[in-house]
mmCIF file of C-alpha atoms in Angstrom:
data_model
loop_
_atom_site.group_PDB
_atom_site.id
_atom_site.type_symbol
_atom_site.label_atom_id
_atom_site.label_comp_id
_atom_site.label_asym_id
_atom_site.label_seq_id
_atom_site.Cartn_x
_atom_site.Cartn_y
_atom_site.Cartn_z
ATOM 1 C CA MET A 1 -8.343 36.658 -25.958
ATOM 2 C CA TYR A 2 -7.487 33.020 -26.611
ATOM 3 C CA SER A 3 -4.175 31.315 -25.999
ATOM 4 C CA GLY A 4 -2.413 29.605 -28.886
ATOM 5 C CA LEU A 5 -3.510 26.196 -27.595
ATOM 6 C CA GLU A 6 -7.097 27.396 -27.204
ATOM 7 C CA LEU A 7 -7.150 28.696 -30.783
ATOM 8 C CA LEU A 8 -5.791 25.388 -32.054
ATOM 9 C CA THR A 9 -8.357 23.496 -29.997
ATOM 10 C CA LEU A 10 -11.204 25.630 -31.336
ATOM 11 C CA GLY A 11 -9.959 25.111 -34.867
ATOM 12 C CA LEU A 12 -9.885 21.352 -34.387
ATOM 13 C CA GLU A 13 -13.364 21.376 -32.833
ATOM 14 C CA ARG A 14 -14.778 23.187 -35.863
ATOM 15 C CA GLY A 15 -12.931 21.048 -38.378
ATOM 16 C CA ALA A 16 -14.116 17.770 -39.774
ATOM 17 C CA ASP A 17 -13.234 14.339 -38.386
ATOM 18 C CA VAL A 18 -11.039 15.484 -35.465
ATOM 19 C CA HIS A 19 -9.345 12.646 -33.576
ATOM 20 C CA TRP A 20 -10.726 12.613 -30.021
ATOM 21 C CA ASP A 21 -7.400 11.765 -28.368
ATOM 22 C CA LEU A 22 -5.680 14.755 -29.936
ATOM 23 C CA LEU A 23 -8.442 17.121 -28.870
ATOM 24 C CA HIS A 24 -8.392 15.706 -25.324
ATOM 25 C CA ASN A 25 -4.609 16.029 -25.061
ATOM 26 C CA LEU A 26 -4.689 19.605 -26.349
ATOM 27 C CA ARG A 27 -7.262 20.619 -23.786
ATOM 28 C CA THR A 28 -5.230 18.911 -21.064
ATOM 29 C CA LEU A 29 -2.056 20.631 -22.224
ATOM 30 C CA ASP A 30 -3.840 23.977 -22.274
ATOM 31 C CA CYS A 31 -4.867 23.453 -18.630
ATOM 32 C CA LEU A 32 -1.385 22.374 -17.582
ATOM 33 C CA VAL A 33 0.407 25.275 -19.257
ATOM 34 C CA TYR A 34 -1.969 28.189 -18.705
ATOM 35 C CA GLU A 35 -3.838 27.243 -15.507
ATOM 36 C CA VAL A 36 -1.565 24.911 -13.566
ATOM 37 C CA GLN A 37 1.459 26.889 -14.822
ATOM 38 C CA ASN A 38 3.449 23.776 -15.689
ATOM 39 C CA ILE A 39 5.747 24.645 -18.589
ATOM 40 C CA SER A 40 7.829 21.479 -18.402
ATOM 41 C CA VAL A 41 5.431 19.427 -20.533
ATOM 42 C CA ASP A 42 4.674 19.469 -24.236
ATOM 43 C CA LEU A 43 2.239 17.560 -26.461
ATOM 44 C CA ALA A 44 4.713 14.850 -27.394
ATOM 45 C CA LYS A 45 5.520 14.128 -23.737
ATOM 46 C CA LEU A 46 1.866 14.262 -22.729
ATOM 47 C CA GLU A 47 0.898 11.654 -25.313
ATOM 48 C CA THR A 48 3.317 9.120 -23.789
ATOM 49 C CA MET A 49 2.366 9.654 -20.127
ATOM 50 C CA GLU A 50 0.194 7.350 -18.002
ATOM 51 C CA THR A 51 -3.199 8.819 -17.156
ATOM 52 C CA VAL A 52 -2.548 8.666 -13.405
ATOM 53 C CA ASP A 53 0.709 10.594 -13.869
ATOM 54 C CA ILE A 54 -1.184 13.292 -15.780
ATOM 55 C CA MET A 55 -3.668 13.478 -12.896
ATOM 56 C CA GLU A 56 -0.769 14.052 -10.526
ATOM 57 C CA MET A 57 0.531 16.882 -12.714
ATOM 58 C CA LEU A 58 -2.899 18.512 -12.830
ATOM 59 C CA LEU A 59 -3.150 18.421 -9.040
ATOM 60 C CA ARG A 60 0.457 19.294 -8.196
ATOM 61 C CA GLY A 61 0.188 21.827 -5.399
ATOM 62 C CA HIS A 62 -3.623 21.746 -5.648
ATOM 63 C CA HIS A 63 -4.700 18.676 -3.650
ATOM 64 C CA THR A 64 -7.852 20.461 -2.504
ATOM 65 C CA VAL A 65 -11.497 20.333 -3.497
ATOM 66 C CA THR A 66 -10.904 23.503 -5.552
ATOM 67 C CA GLY A 67 -8.055 21.822 -7.403
ATOM 68 C CA VAL A 68 -10.160 18.735 -8.013
ATOM 69 C CA ARG A 69 -13.104 20.670 -9.438
ATOM 70 C CA ARG A 70 -11.050 23.149 -11.452
ATOM 71 C CA PHE A 71 -8.328 20.941 -12.902
ATOM 72 C CA LEU A 72 -9.158 17.268 -12.415
ATOM 73 C CA GLN A 73 -12.897 16.877 -12.969
ATOM 74 C CA PRO A 74 -12.965 18.372 -16.501
ATOM 75 C CA PHE A 75 -10.112 16.039 -17.460
ATOM 76 C CA LEU A 76 -11.863 13.003 -16.001
ATOM 77 C CA GLN A 77 -15.243 13.952 -17.430
ATOM 78 C CA ARG A 78 -13.803 13.895 -20.947
ATOM 79 C CA LEU A 79 -12.478 10.403 -20.320
ATOM 80 C CA GLU A 80 -15.833 9.357 -18.840
ATOM 81 C CA ASP A 81 -17.687 10.686 -21.885
ATOM 82 C CA ALA A 82 -15.416 8.638 -24.126
ATOM 83 C CA LYS A 83 -15.626 5.471 -22.002
ATOM 84 C CA SER A 84 -18.188 4.901 -19.261
ATOM 85 C CA GLY A 85 -16.680 4.038 -15.862
ATOM 86 C CA GLU A 86 -13.315 5.675 -16.450
ATOM 87 C CA MET A 87 -13.848 8.406 -13.869
ATOM 88 C CA ARG A 88 -14.604 5.961 -11.084
ATOM 89 C CA ARG A 89 -11.706 3.672 -12.064
ATOM 90 C CA LEU A 90 -9.127 6.436 -12.341
ATOM 91 C CA VAL A 91 -10.203 8.254 -9.172
ATOM 92 C CA SER A 92 -9.985 4.973 -7.278
ATOM 93 C CA GLU A 93 -6.577 4.074 -8.720
ATOM 94 C CA TYR A 94 -5.143 7.494 -7.984
ATOM 95 C CA CYS A 95 -6.568 7.808 -4.467
ATOM 96 C CA VAL A 96 -5.585 4.291 -3.397
ATOM 97 C CA THR A 97 -2.023 4.894 -4.605
ATOM 98 C CA ARG A 98 -1.775 8.130 -2.612
ATOM 99 C CA ALA A 99 -3.475 6.526 0.395
ATOM 100 C CA GLU A 100 -0.585 4.111 0.865
ATOM 101 C CA GLU A 101 1.415 6.974 2.395
ATOM 102 C CA ASP A 102 -1.112 9.764 3.001
ATOM 103 C CA LEU A 103 -4.898 9.776 3.489
ATOM 104 C CA SER A 104 -5.285 13.552 3.145
ATOM 105 C CA PHE A 105 -6.301 13.628 -0.510
ATOM 106 C CA PRO A 106 -8.556 10.537 -0.349
ATOM 107 C CA LEU A 107 -10.387 12.302 2.496
ATOM 108 C CA VAL A 108 -10.944 15.342 0.248
ATOM 109 C CA VAL A 109 -12.401 13.113 -2.487
ATOM 110 C CA VAL A 110 -14.641 11.092 -0.147
ATOM 111 C CA GLU A 111 -15.936 14.230 1.571
ATOM 112 C CA ASN A 112 -16.909 15.633 -1.823
ATOM 113 C CA SER A 113 -18.448 12.499 -3.325
ATOM 114 C CA GLY A 114 -21.959 11.103 -3.192
ATOM 115 C CA PRO A 115 -25.384 12.253 -4.469
ATOM 116 C CA ASP A 116 -25.900 14.539 -1.469
ATOM 117 C CA LYS A 117 -22.898 16.705 -2.461
ATOM 118 C CA THR A 118 -22.778 19.648 -4.861
ATOM 119 C CA GLY A 119 -20.712 18.777 -7.930
ATOM 120 C CA PRO A 120 -19.594 15.407 -6.530
ATOM 121 C CA VAL A 121 -16.353 13.808 -7.666
ATOM 122 C CA LEU A 122 -18.101 10.436 -7.602
ATOM 123 C CA TYR A 123 -21.893 10.399 -7.697
ATOM 124 C CA SER A 124 -22.591 6.796 -6.689
ATOM 125 C CA VAL A 125 -22.893 6.047 -2.963
ATOM 126 C CA VAL A 126 -21.545 2.533 -3.480
ATOM 127 C CA ASP A 127 -18.528 3.878 -5.380
ATOM 128 C CA THR A 128 -17.921 6.400 -2.597
ATOM 129 C CA LEU A 129 -18.097 3.714 0.087
ATOM 130 C CA ARG A 130 -15.805 1.400 -1.842
ATOM 131 C CA LEU A 131 -13.271 4.182 -2.352
ATOM 132 C CA ALA A 132 -13.332 5.082 1.348
ATOM 133 C CA LEU A 133 -12.726 1.504 2.480
ATOM 134 C CA ASP A 134 -10.082 0.718 -0.127
ATOM 135 C CA CYS A 135 -8.090 3.848 0.721
ATOM 136 C CA CYS A 136 -8.139 3.307 4.485
ATOM 137 C CA TYR A 137 -7.066 -0.316 4.167
ATOM 138 C CA ALA A 138 -4.381 0.644 1.631
ATOM 139 C CA HIS A 139 -2.696 2.967 4.147
ATOM 140 C CA GLN A 140 0.483 1.154 5.136
ATOM 141 C CA THR A 141 1.716 2.863 8.291
ATOM 142 C CA GLY A 142 -1.447 3.133 10.377
ATOM 143 C CA ASN A 143 -0.286 6.464 11.806
ATOM 144 C CA GLN A 144 -3.111 8.592 10.327
ATOM 145 C CA LEU A 145 -5.934 7.278 12.463
ATOM 146 C CA GLU A 146 -7.645 10.673 12.727
ATOM 147 C CA LEU A 147 -7.889 10.946 8.929
ATOM 148 C CA ALA A 148 -9.243 7.390 8.679
ATOM 149 C CA GLU A 149 -11.865 8.254 11.309
ATOM 150 C CA SER A 150 -12.803 11.397 9.349
ATOM 151 C CA ILE A 151 -13.339 9.235 6.275
ATOM 152 C CA TYR A 152 -15.572 6.940 8.338
ATOM 153 C CA PHE A 153 -17.668 9.849 9.604
ATOM 154 C CA SER A 154 -18.031 11.058 6.011
ATOM 155 C CA ILE A 155 -19.715 7.811 4.911
ATOM 156 C CA ILE A 156 -21.661 6.695 7.976
ATOM 157 C CA SER A 157 -24.554 9.052 7.216
ATOM 158 C CA TYR A 158 -25.499 6.844 4.240
ATOM 159 C CA PHE A 159 -26.548 4.142 6.711
ATOM 160 C CA LYS A 160 -29.025 6.236 8.677
ATOM 161 C CA GLU A 161 -32.553 4.884 8.541
ATOM 162 C CA ASN A 162 -35.623 6.929 7.696
ATOM 163 C CA PRO A 163 -37.402 7.363 11.083
ATOM 164 C CA GLY A 164 -40.799 6.779 9.528
ATOM 165 C CA THR A 165 -40.141 3.755 7.336
ATOM 166 C CA ARG A 166 -37.049 2.314 9.067
ATOM 167 C CA GLN A 167 -35.612 1.968 5.574
ATOM 168 C CA LEU A 168 -32.244 3.128 4.302
ATOM 169 C CA LYS A 169 -32.391 6.087 1.936
ATOM 170 C CA TYR A 170 -29.710 4.542 -0.270
ATOM 171 C CA ASN A 171 -29.293 0.944 -1.371
ATOM 172 C CA VAL A 172 -26.175 0.226 0.689
ATOM 173 C CA SER A 173 -27.348 -2.768 2.730
ATOM 174 C CA PRO A 174 -24.870 -5.160 1.044
ATOM 175 C CA MET A 175 -22.001 -3.033 2.370
ATOM 176 C CA LYS A 176 -23.345 -2.544 5.887
ATOM 177 C CA GLN A 177 -21.430 -5.451 7.419
ATOM 178 C CA GLU A 178 -18.185 -4.370 5.756
ATOM 179 C CA VAL A 179 -18.537 -0.807 7.069
ATOM 180 C CA GLU A 180 -19.349 -2.113 10.557
ATOM 181 C CA MET A 181 -16.153 -4.163 10.428
ATOM 182 C CA PHE A 182 -14.297 -1.027 9.352
ATOM 183 C CA LYS A 183 -15.678 0.738 12.435
ATOM 184 C CA ASN A 184 -14.546 -2.195 14.581
ATOM 185 C CA HIS A 185 -11.025 -1.963 13.194
ATOM 186 C CA LEU A 186 -10.950 1.781 13.858
ATOM 187 C CA GLU A 187 -11.957 1.195 17.481
ATOM 188 C CA ILE A 188 -9.213 -1.414 17.867
ATOM 189 C CA SER A 189 -6.692 0.968 16.331
ATOM 190 C CA ARG A 190 -7.787 3.755 18.664
ATOM 191 C CA ILE A 191 -7.122 1.568 21.737
ATOM 192 C CA LEU A 192 -3.794 0.386 20.359
ATOM 193 C CA SER A 193 -2.701 3.924 19.470
ATOM 194 C CA LYS A 194 -3.582 5.116 22.970
ATOM 195 C CA ASN A 195 -1.183 2.489 24.296
ATOM 196 C CA GLY A 196 1.622 3.297 21.866
ATOM 197 C CA VAL A 197 0.970 0.434 19.431
ATOM 198 C CA VAL A 198 0.393 1.261 15.744
ATOM 199 C CA LYS A 199 -0.918 -1.265 13.229
ATOM 200 C CA PRO A 200 -2.332 -0.661 9.725
ATOM 201 C CA LEU A 201 -6.032 -1.430 9.375
ATOM 202 C CA SER A 202 -5.232 -4.081 6.774
ATOM 203 C CA HIS A 203 -3.319 -6.037 9.440
ATOM 204 C CA LEU A 204 -6.458 -6.195 11.569
ATOM 205 C CA ARG A 205 -8.664 -7.066 8.597
ATOM 206 C CA ASP A 206 -6.403 -9.813 7.265
ATOM 207 C CA HIS A 207 -5.643 -11.486 10.618
ATOM 208 C CA SER A 208 -8.765 -10.870 12.706
ATOM 209 C CA ASN A 209 -9.427 -14.610 13.016
ATOM 210 C CA ASP A 210 -5.818 -15.626 13.603
ATOM 211 C CA LYS A 211 -5.506 -16.195 17.338
ATOM 212 C CA GLU A 212 -1.708 -16.190 17.394
ATOM 213 C CA VAL A 213 -1.354 -12.963 15.402
ATOM 214 C CA MET A 214 -4.034 -11.176 17.414
ATOM 215 C CA LYS A 215 -2.488 -12.328 20.680
ATOM 216 C CA LYS A 216 0.655 -10.444 19.689
ATOM 217 C CA ILE A 217 -1.168 -7.108 19.690
ATOM 218 C CA PHE A 218 -2.219 -7.722 23.318
ATOM 219 C CA ASP A 219 1.374 -8.620 24.152
ATOM 220 C CA ALA A 220 2.510 -5.401 22.465
ATOM 221 C CA VAL A 221 0.217 -3.351 24.716
ATOM 222 C CA THR A 222 1.545 -4.945 27.915
ATOM 223 C CA ALA A 223 5.132 -4.690 26.641
ATOM 224 C CA ARG A 224 4.691 -0.945 26.076
ATOM 225 C CA ALA A 225 3.240 -0.629 29.585
ATOM 226 C CA GLU A 226 6.224 -2.465 31.065
ATOM 227 C CA GLY A 227 8.644 -0.172 29.273
ATOM 228 C CA ALA A 228 6.819 3.078 30.069
ATOM 229 C CA ARG A 229 9.007 5.930 31.301
ATOM 230 C CA PRO A 230 8.299 7.099 33.899
ATOM 231 C CA PRO A 231 6.995 3.729 35.084
ATOM 232 C CA LEU A 232 3.225 3.337 35.364
ATOM 233 C CA ASP A 233 1.684 3.486 38.812
ATOM 234 C CA GLN A 234 -1.339 1.429 39.882
ATOM 235 C CA ASP A 235 -3.800 3.858 38.290
ATOM 236 C CA GLY A 236 -1.859 3.695 35.026
ATOM 237 C CA TRP A 237 -1.917 -0.102 35.046
ATOM 238 C CA ARG A 238 -5.648 -0.118 35.810
ATOM 239 C CA LEU A 239 -6.211 1.992 32.690
ATOM 240 C CA VAL A 240 -4.177 -0.543 30.707
ATOM 241 C CA LEU A 241 -6.373 -3.333 32.083
ATOM 242 C CA ARG A 242 -9.505 -1.448 31.055
ATOM 243 C CA ASP A 243 -8.131 -1.023 27.535
ATOM 244 C CA LEU A 244 -7.195 -4.706 27.335
ATOM 245 C CA GLN A 245 -10.723 -5.692 28.355
ATOM 246 C CA CYS A 246 -12.209 -3.406 25.686
ATOM 247 C CA LEU A 247 -9.753 -4.805 23.161
ATOM 248 C CA GLN A 248 -10.699 -8.383 24.002
ATOM 249 C CA ASN A 249 -14.359 -7.520 23.499
ATOM 250 C CA LEU A 250 -13.475 -6.333 19.986
ATOM 251 C CA VAL A 251 -11.120 -9.274 19.306
ATOM 252 C CA PRO A 252 -12.947 -12.260 20.858
ATOM 253 C CA VAL A 253 -10.679 -14.760 19.087
ATOM 254 C CA VAL A 254 -8.249 -14.106 21.964
ATOM 255 C CA GLU A 255 -9.656 -15.489 25.214
ATOM 256 C CA MET A 256 -9.884 -13.255 28.264
ATOM 257 C CA THR A 257 -8.034 -15.832 30.384
ATOM 258 C CA GLY A 258 -4.928 -15.465 28.247
ATOM 259 C CA VAL A 259 -5.223 -11.677 28.322
ATOM 260 C CA MET A 260 -5.365 -11.641 32.114
ATOM 261 C CA LEU A 261 -2.401 -13.980 32.420
ATOM 262 C CA GLY A 262 -0.299 -11.740 30.199
ATOM 263 C CA TYR A 263 -1.390 -8.630 32.075
ATOM 264 C CA THR A 264 -0.610 -10.132 35.493
ATOM 265 C CA GLU A 265 2.763 -11.397 34.308
ATOM 266 C CA SER A 266 3.627 -7.850 33.231
ATOM 267 C CA LEU A 267 2.574 -6.466 36.606
ATOM 268 C CA LEU A 268 4.720 -8.997 38.449
ATOM 269 C CA SER A 269 7.773 -8.180 36.340
ATOM 270 C CA SER A 270 7.266 -4.392 36.435
ATOM 271 C CA GLY A 271 9.826 -3.909 39.229
ATOM 272 C CA SER A 272 7.342 -2.134 41.509
ATOM 273 C CA HIS A 273 6.129 -3.278 44.923
ATOM 274 C CA SER A 274 2.766 -1.557 44.486
ATOM 275 C CA ASN A 275 2.235 -3.126 41.068
ATOM 276 C CA ILE A 276 3.043 -6.569 42.460
ATOM 277 C CA GLU A 277 0.350 -5.925 45.089
ATOM 278 C CA LEU A 278 -2.068 -5.040 42.285
ATOM 279 C CA ALA A 279 -1.153 -8.319 40.582
ATOM 280 C CA GLY A 280 -2.155 -10.111 43.766
ATOM 281 C CA SER A 281 -5.631 -8.591 43.732
ATOM 282 C CA VAL A 282 -6.029 -9.472 40.048
ATOM 283 C CA MET A 283 -5.028 -13.080 40.662
ATOM 284 C CA GLU A 284 -7.465 -13.430 43.562
ATOM 285 C CA GLY A 285 -10.538 -12.764 41.514
ATOM 286 C CA LEU A 286 -9.698 -13.599 37.909
ATOM 287 C CA ILE A 287 -7.003 -16.285 37.642
ATOM 288 C CA ASP A 288 -7.023 -19.970 38.627
ATOM 289 C CA THR A 289 -4.827 -20.972 41.554
ATOM 290 C CA GLY A 290 -2.564 -23.165 39.426
ATOM 291 C CA ASP A 291 -1.920 -20.402 36.919
ATOM 292 C CA SER A 292 -1.350 -17.893 39.730
ATOM 293 C CA LEU A 293 1.256 -20.122 41.335
ATOM 294 C CA GLN A 294 3.108 -20.515 38.055
ATOM 295 C CA LEU A 295 3.103 -16.727 37.500
ATOM 296 C CA VAL A 296 4.531 -16.161 40.990
ATOM 297 C CA LEU A 297 7.280 -18.730 40.499
ATOM 298 C CA THR A 298 8.221 -17.270 37.108
ATOM 299 C CA ALA A 299 8.423 -13.736 38.518
ATOM 300 C CA TRP A 300 10.409 -14.923 41.545
ATOM 301 C CA ARG A 301 12.926 -16.675 39.282
ATOM 302 C CA HIS A 302 13.273 -13.517 37.194
ATOM 303 C CA TYR A 303 14.125 -11.306 40.167
ATOM 304 C CA TYR A 304 16.278 -13.871 41.969
ATOM 305 C CA SER A 305 18.392 -14.700 38.921
ATOM 306 C CA THR A 306 18.993 -11.046 37.988
ATOM 307 C CA ALA A 307 19.981 -9.950 41.517
ATOM 308 C CA ALA A 308 23.664 -9.223 42.115
ATOM 309 C CA SER A 309 23.632 -10.118 45.825
ATOM 310 C CA LEU A 310 21.425 -10.633 48.862
ATOM 311 C CA SER A 311 21.197 -6.853 49.346
ATOM 312 C CA ASP A 312 20.057 -6.248 45.768
ATOM 313 C CA PRO A 313 16.531 -4.643 45.621
ATOM 314 C CA ASP A 314 15.511 -7.455 43.272
ATOM 315 C CA ILE A 315 15.664 -9.882 46.192
ATOM 316 C CA ASP A 316 13.032 -7.797 47.991
ATOM 317 C CA LEU A 317 10.894 -7.931 44.843
ATOM 318 C CA ALA A 318 11.377 -11.705 44.728
ATOM 319 C CA ARG A 319 10.121 -11.954 48.343
ATOM 320 C CA LYS A 320 7.173 -9.723 47.469
ATOM 321 C CA CYS A 321 6.158 -12.088 44.681
ATOM 322 C CA LEU A 322 6.395 -15.111 46.976
ATOM 323 C CA SER A 323 4.134 -13.400 49.501
ATOM 324 C CA LEU A 324 1.254 -13.598 46.988
ATOM 325 C CA ALA A 325 1.261 -17.414 47.027
ATOM 326 C CA PRO A 326 -0.829 -19.444 49.499
ATOM 327 C CA ASP A 327 0.884 -20.861 52.575
ATOM 328 C CA GLY A 328 2.189 -24.402 52.644
ATOM 329 C CA VAL A 329 3.118 -24.744 48.961
ATOM 330 C CA ARG A 330 6.332 -26.773 48.702
ATOM 331 C CA ASP A 331 7.658 -24.994 45.595
ATOM 332 C CA ILE A 332 7.230 -21.625 47.308
ATOM 333 C CA GLN A 333 9.051 -22.839 50.429
ATOM 334 C CA ASP A 334 11.957 -23.989 48.246
ATOM 335 C CA CYS A 335 12.208 -20.436 46.888
ATOM 336 C CA TYR A 336 12.298 -18.986 50.388
ATOM 337 C CA ASP A 337 15.030 -21.508 51.266
ATOM 338 C CA LEU A 338 17.163 -20.321 48.338
ATOM 339 C CA ILE A 339 16.897 -16.739 49.587
ATOM 340 C CA ALA A 340 17.840 -17.897 53.096
ATOM 341 C CA ALA A 341 20.778 -19.764 51.600
ATOM 342 C CA LEU A 342 22.238 -16.470 50.381
ATOM 343 C CA GLN A 343 22.315 -15.217 53.982
ATOM 344 C CA SER A 344 23.946 -18.425 55.199
ATOM 345 C CA LEU A 345 26.603 -18.221 52.495
ATOM 346 C CA ALA A 346 27.281 -14.588 53.418
ATOM 347 C CA ASP A 347 27.673 -15.580 57.067
ATOM 348 C CA PHE A 348 30.475 -17.961 55.994
ATOM 349 C CA GLY A 349 32.210 -15.351 53.842
ATOM 350 C CA LEU A 350 30.752 -16.418 50.516
ATOM 351 C CA SER A 351 28.824 -13.222 49.847
ATOM 352 C CA ASP A 352 30.357 -12.848 46.372
ATOM 353 C CA LEU A 353 28.341 -15.753 44.970
ATOM 354 C CA LEU A 354 25.664 -14.609 42.536
ATOM 355 C CA PRO A 355 22.119 -15.763 43.346
ATOM 356 C CA MET A 356 21.899 -17.126 39.790
ATOM 357 C CA THR A 357 24.940 -19.338 40.527
ATOM 358 C CA VAL A 358 23.178 -20.776 43.558
ATOM 359 C CA LEU A 359 19.943 -21.261 41.612
ATOM 360 C CA ASN A 360 21.592 -23.095 38.714
ATOM 361 C CA CYS A 361 24.070 -25.186 40.716
ATOM 362 C CA GLN A 362 23.492 -28.913 40.170
ATOM 363 C CA ASP A 363 25.496 -30.014 43.223
ATOM 364 C CA ARG A 364 24.737 -27.721 46.149
ATOM 365 C CA MET A 365 26.971 -29.807 48.443
ATOM 366 C CA GLU A 366 29.754 -27.802 46.776
ATOM 367 C CA PHE A 367 28.712 -24.808 48.874
ATOM 368 C CA VAL A 368 28.795 -26.913 52.038
ATOM 369 C CA ARG A 369 32.349 -28.024 51.235
ATOM 370 C CA ARG A 370 33.402 -24.389 50.690
#
């Protein structure tokens, strides 16, 4: 038995000089009404809709390979028969639009495209690779790393060489460098995600040579480590260091010296005696003496100025930082003197003075007069 739309379609097919657009729209409407079960559309509405919107209606609730093959491919094939290249263009437009928020459907299409697949959505390897890359870089949030990695694993097989000839089975050499860069960005994202930092792949692609922008992703990693709850212990900070070293290897535009300075600064300001000790061992082997001294002085100032009194635990942390500096440095001795001054002031009944007040006072003879 035929539906009313099917009978009309058959009649038009057998008639003379049938307008292709009308026949295409009738077949599409037949699919929407009787297969997709969408009764909210009629021929007049269908004729005014954008093609991508019709694709969405065909796939509503059926964003699976079965839905693609049953509802979408016949629709696209008719458009392809009428105008070569339409299938590739429309699949790309639709998938990239969906990929901005969700990579699930683009993954379905990529996994079922290519000449090695049965009934592929896209036959061309190059078209499949381009779709995969465009969708992953279109994703705006960066929080679907596992799906992006699945897309990568779906296309990497096209770059395997024939063991006998050392030649690629498919002519994809022009895209090899671009796919390798995609892999690099995935590895960077994996390290960042592990450390609680999420960036879209397009951010890495567009700014990979911008030293200032890339430096911020290293700073974000150390900032997350500083704010970890519960606080990281030495083993936790060593894992962060390992990740930073791997990250620098992938982002060489940021020099390792700067990475180590940022890491050590975070250790010194972490509020932990054991982490300050770890900072000392890092400075001994990896940081110049001048830079180390400046880091110590900065950390000391931080703890001293935030302490409420001589008995505040931050004063002990300030002393701990000073202990990392070499003996005989005048600036370090001045810091010790300011800590000793708090004790002297307390001995004379001036224990209510904040350490920051002492540090910032321009005329310290005022304390002598008091």
